[in-house]
PDB file of C-alpha atoms in Angstrom:
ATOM      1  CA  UNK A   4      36.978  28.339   5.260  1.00 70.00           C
ATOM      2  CA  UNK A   5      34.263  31.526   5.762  1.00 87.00           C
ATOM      3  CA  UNK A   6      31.931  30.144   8.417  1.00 86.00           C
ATOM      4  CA  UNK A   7      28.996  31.275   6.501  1.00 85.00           C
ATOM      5  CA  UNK A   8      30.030  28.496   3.661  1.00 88.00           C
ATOM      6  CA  UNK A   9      30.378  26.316   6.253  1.00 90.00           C
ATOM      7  CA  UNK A  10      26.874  27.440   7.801  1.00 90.00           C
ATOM      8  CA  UNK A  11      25.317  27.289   4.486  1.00 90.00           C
ATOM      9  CA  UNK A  12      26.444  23.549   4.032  1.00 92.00           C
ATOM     10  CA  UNK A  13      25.069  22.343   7.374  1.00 93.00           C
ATOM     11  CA  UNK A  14      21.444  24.625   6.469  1.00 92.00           C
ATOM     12  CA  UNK A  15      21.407  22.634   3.252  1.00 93.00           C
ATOM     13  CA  UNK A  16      21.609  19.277   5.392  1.00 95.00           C
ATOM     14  CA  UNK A  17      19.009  20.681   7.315  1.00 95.00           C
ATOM     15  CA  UNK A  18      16.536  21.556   4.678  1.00 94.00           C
ATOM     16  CA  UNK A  19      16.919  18.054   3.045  1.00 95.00           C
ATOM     17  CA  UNK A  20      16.690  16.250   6.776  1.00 96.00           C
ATOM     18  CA  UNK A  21      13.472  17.665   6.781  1.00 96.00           C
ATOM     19  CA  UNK A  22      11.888  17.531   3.800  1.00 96.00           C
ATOM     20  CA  UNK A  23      12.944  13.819   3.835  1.00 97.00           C
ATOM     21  CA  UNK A  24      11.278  13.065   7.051  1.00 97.00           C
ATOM     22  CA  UNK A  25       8.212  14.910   5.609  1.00 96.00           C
ATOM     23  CA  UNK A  26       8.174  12.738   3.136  1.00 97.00           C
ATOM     24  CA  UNK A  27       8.717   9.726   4.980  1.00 97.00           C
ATOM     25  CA  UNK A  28       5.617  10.363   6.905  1.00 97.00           C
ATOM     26  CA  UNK A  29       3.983  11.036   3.803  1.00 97.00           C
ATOM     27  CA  UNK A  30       4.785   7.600   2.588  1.00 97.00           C
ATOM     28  CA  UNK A  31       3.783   5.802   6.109  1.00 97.00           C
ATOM     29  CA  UNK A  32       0.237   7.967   6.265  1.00 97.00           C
ATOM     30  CA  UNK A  33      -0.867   6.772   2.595  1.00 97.00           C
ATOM     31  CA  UNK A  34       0.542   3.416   3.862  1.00 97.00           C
ATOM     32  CA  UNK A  35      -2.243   3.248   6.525  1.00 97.00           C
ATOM     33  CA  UNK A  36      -4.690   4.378   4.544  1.00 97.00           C
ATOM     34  CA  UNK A  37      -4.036   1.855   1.610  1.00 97.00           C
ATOM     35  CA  UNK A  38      -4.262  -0.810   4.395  1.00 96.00           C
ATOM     36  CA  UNK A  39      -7.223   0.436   5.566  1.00 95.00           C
ATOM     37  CA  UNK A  40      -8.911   0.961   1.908  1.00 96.00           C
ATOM     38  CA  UNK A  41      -7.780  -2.437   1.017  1.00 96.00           C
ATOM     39  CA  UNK A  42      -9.513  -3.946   4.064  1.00 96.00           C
ATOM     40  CA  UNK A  43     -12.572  -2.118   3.185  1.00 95.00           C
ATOM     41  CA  UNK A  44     -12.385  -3.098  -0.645  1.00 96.00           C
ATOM     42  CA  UNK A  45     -12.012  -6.858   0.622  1.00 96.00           C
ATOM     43  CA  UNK A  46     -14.650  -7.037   3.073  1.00 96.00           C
ATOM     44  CA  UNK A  47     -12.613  -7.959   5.958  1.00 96.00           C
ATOM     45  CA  UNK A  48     -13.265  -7.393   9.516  1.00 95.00           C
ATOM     46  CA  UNK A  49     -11.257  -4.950  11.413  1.00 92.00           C
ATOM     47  CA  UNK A  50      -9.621  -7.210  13.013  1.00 93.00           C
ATOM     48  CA  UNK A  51      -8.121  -8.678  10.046  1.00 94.00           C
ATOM     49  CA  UNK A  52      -4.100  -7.159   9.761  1.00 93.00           C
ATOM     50  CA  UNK A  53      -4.473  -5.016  13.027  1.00 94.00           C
ATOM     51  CA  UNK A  54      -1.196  -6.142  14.339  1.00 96.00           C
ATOM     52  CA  UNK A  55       0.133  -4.609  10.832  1.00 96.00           C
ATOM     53  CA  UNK A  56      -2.372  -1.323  11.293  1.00 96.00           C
ATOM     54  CA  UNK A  57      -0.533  -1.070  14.702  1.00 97.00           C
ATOM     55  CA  UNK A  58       3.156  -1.477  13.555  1.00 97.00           C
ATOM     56  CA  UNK A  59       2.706   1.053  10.499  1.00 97.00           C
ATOM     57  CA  UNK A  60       1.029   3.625  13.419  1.00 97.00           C
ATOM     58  CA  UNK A  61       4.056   3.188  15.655  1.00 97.00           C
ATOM     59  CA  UNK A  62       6.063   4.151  12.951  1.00 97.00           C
ATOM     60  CA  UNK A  63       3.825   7.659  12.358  1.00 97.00           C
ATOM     61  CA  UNK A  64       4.375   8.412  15.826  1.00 97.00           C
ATOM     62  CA  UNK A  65       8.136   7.414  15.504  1.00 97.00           C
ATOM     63  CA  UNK A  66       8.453   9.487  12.462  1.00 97.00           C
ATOM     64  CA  UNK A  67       6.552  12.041  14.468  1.00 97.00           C
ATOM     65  CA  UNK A  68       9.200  12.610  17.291  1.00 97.00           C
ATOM     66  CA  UNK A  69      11.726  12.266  14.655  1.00 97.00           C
ATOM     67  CA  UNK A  70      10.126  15.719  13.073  1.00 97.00           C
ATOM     68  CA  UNK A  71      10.190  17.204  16.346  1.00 97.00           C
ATOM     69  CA  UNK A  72      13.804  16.643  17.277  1.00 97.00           C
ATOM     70  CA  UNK A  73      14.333  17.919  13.617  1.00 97.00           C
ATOM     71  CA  UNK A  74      12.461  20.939  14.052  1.00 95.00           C
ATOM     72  CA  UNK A  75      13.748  21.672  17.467  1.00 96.00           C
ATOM     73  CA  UNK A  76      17.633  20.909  16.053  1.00 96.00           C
ATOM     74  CA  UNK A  77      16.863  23.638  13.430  1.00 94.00           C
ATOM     75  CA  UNK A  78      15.746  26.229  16.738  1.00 93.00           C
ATOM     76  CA  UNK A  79      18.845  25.008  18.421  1.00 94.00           C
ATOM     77  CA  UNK A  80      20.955  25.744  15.188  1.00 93.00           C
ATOM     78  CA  UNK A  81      19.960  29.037  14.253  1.00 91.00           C
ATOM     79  CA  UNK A  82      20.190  30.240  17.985  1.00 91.00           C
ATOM     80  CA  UNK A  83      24.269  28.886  16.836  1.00 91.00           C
ATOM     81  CA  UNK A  84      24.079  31.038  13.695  1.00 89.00           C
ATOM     82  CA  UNK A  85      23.236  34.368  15.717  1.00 89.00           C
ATOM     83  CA  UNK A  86      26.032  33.359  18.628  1.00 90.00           C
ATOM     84  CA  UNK A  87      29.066  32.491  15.690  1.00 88.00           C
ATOM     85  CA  UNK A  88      27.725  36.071  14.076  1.00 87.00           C
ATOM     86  CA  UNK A  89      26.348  34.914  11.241  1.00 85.00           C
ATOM     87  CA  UNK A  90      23.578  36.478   9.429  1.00 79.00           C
ATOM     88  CA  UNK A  91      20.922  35.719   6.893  1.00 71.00           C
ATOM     89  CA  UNK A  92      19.714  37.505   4.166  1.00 60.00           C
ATOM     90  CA  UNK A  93      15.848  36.642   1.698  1.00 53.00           C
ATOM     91  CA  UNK A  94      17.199  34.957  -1.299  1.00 53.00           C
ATOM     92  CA  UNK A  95      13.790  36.173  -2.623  1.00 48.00           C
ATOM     93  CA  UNK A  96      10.427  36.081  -3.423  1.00 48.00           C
ATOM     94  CA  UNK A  97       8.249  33.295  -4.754  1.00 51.00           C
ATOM     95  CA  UNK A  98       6.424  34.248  -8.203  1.00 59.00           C
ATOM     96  CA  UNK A  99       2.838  33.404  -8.088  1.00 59.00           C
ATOM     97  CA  UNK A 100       3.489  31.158 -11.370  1.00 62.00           C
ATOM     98  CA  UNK A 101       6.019  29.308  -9.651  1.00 60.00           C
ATOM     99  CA  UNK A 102       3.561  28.474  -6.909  1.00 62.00           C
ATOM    100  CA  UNK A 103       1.623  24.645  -7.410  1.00 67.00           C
ATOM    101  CA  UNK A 104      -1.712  25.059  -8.239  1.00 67.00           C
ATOM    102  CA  UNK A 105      -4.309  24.817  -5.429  1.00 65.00           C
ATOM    103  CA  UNK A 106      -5.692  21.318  -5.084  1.00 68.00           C
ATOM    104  CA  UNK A 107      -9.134  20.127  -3.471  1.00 67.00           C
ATOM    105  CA  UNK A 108     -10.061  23.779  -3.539  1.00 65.00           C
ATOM    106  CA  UNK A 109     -12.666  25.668  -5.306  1.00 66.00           C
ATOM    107  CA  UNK A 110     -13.442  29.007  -5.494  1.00 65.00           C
ATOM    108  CA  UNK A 111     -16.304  30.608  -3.541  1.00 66.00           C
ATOM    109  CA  UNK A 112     -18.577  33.461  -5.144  1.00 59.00           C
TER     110      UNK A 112
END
């Protein structure tokens, strides 16, 4: 098999290894801030679910390191590409309609 299929296979792993992790700290953030809204909304004292506040940080910072190894994988991966001789190429530009609209922004005159 070309090694540049078998490259591409293990960059598509990559891509979705981080975009899931991204997301997965997505998830745990609005976590902690729906436990914190909810306290507020209740009228609770801080000290009410802080054991729970503490568990869902530890797993930010978990998810956190888990980013970095990701991120420092992909260094240590395309340093590989370069030594097995394997190039990359743009697959393109991004239209501006295909972009998301801005959100939380507003335009300044």
């Amino acid at each position: 098999m070309e090694k540049v299929f078998v490259a591409q296979r293990v960059a598509t792993k990559l891509f979705a290894t981080e975009a899931a992790v991204d997301a997965a700290m997505v998830e745990v953030s609005g976590m902690m801030a729906e436990l914190m809204q909810a306290r507020k909304d209740l009228g609770l004292s801080a000290t009410v679910g802080d054991a729970a506040c503490t568990k869902v940080a530890d797993a930010i910072q978990a998810l956190a390191a888990a980013r970095s190894a990701i991120v420092e994988a992909h260094s240590q991966l395309d340093e590989t590409r370069l030594r097995v001789g394997i190039r990359t190429r743009m697959g393109g530009l991004i239209k501006e309609e295909q972009l998301p609209p801005p959100q939380g922004l507003r335009e300044v005159v």
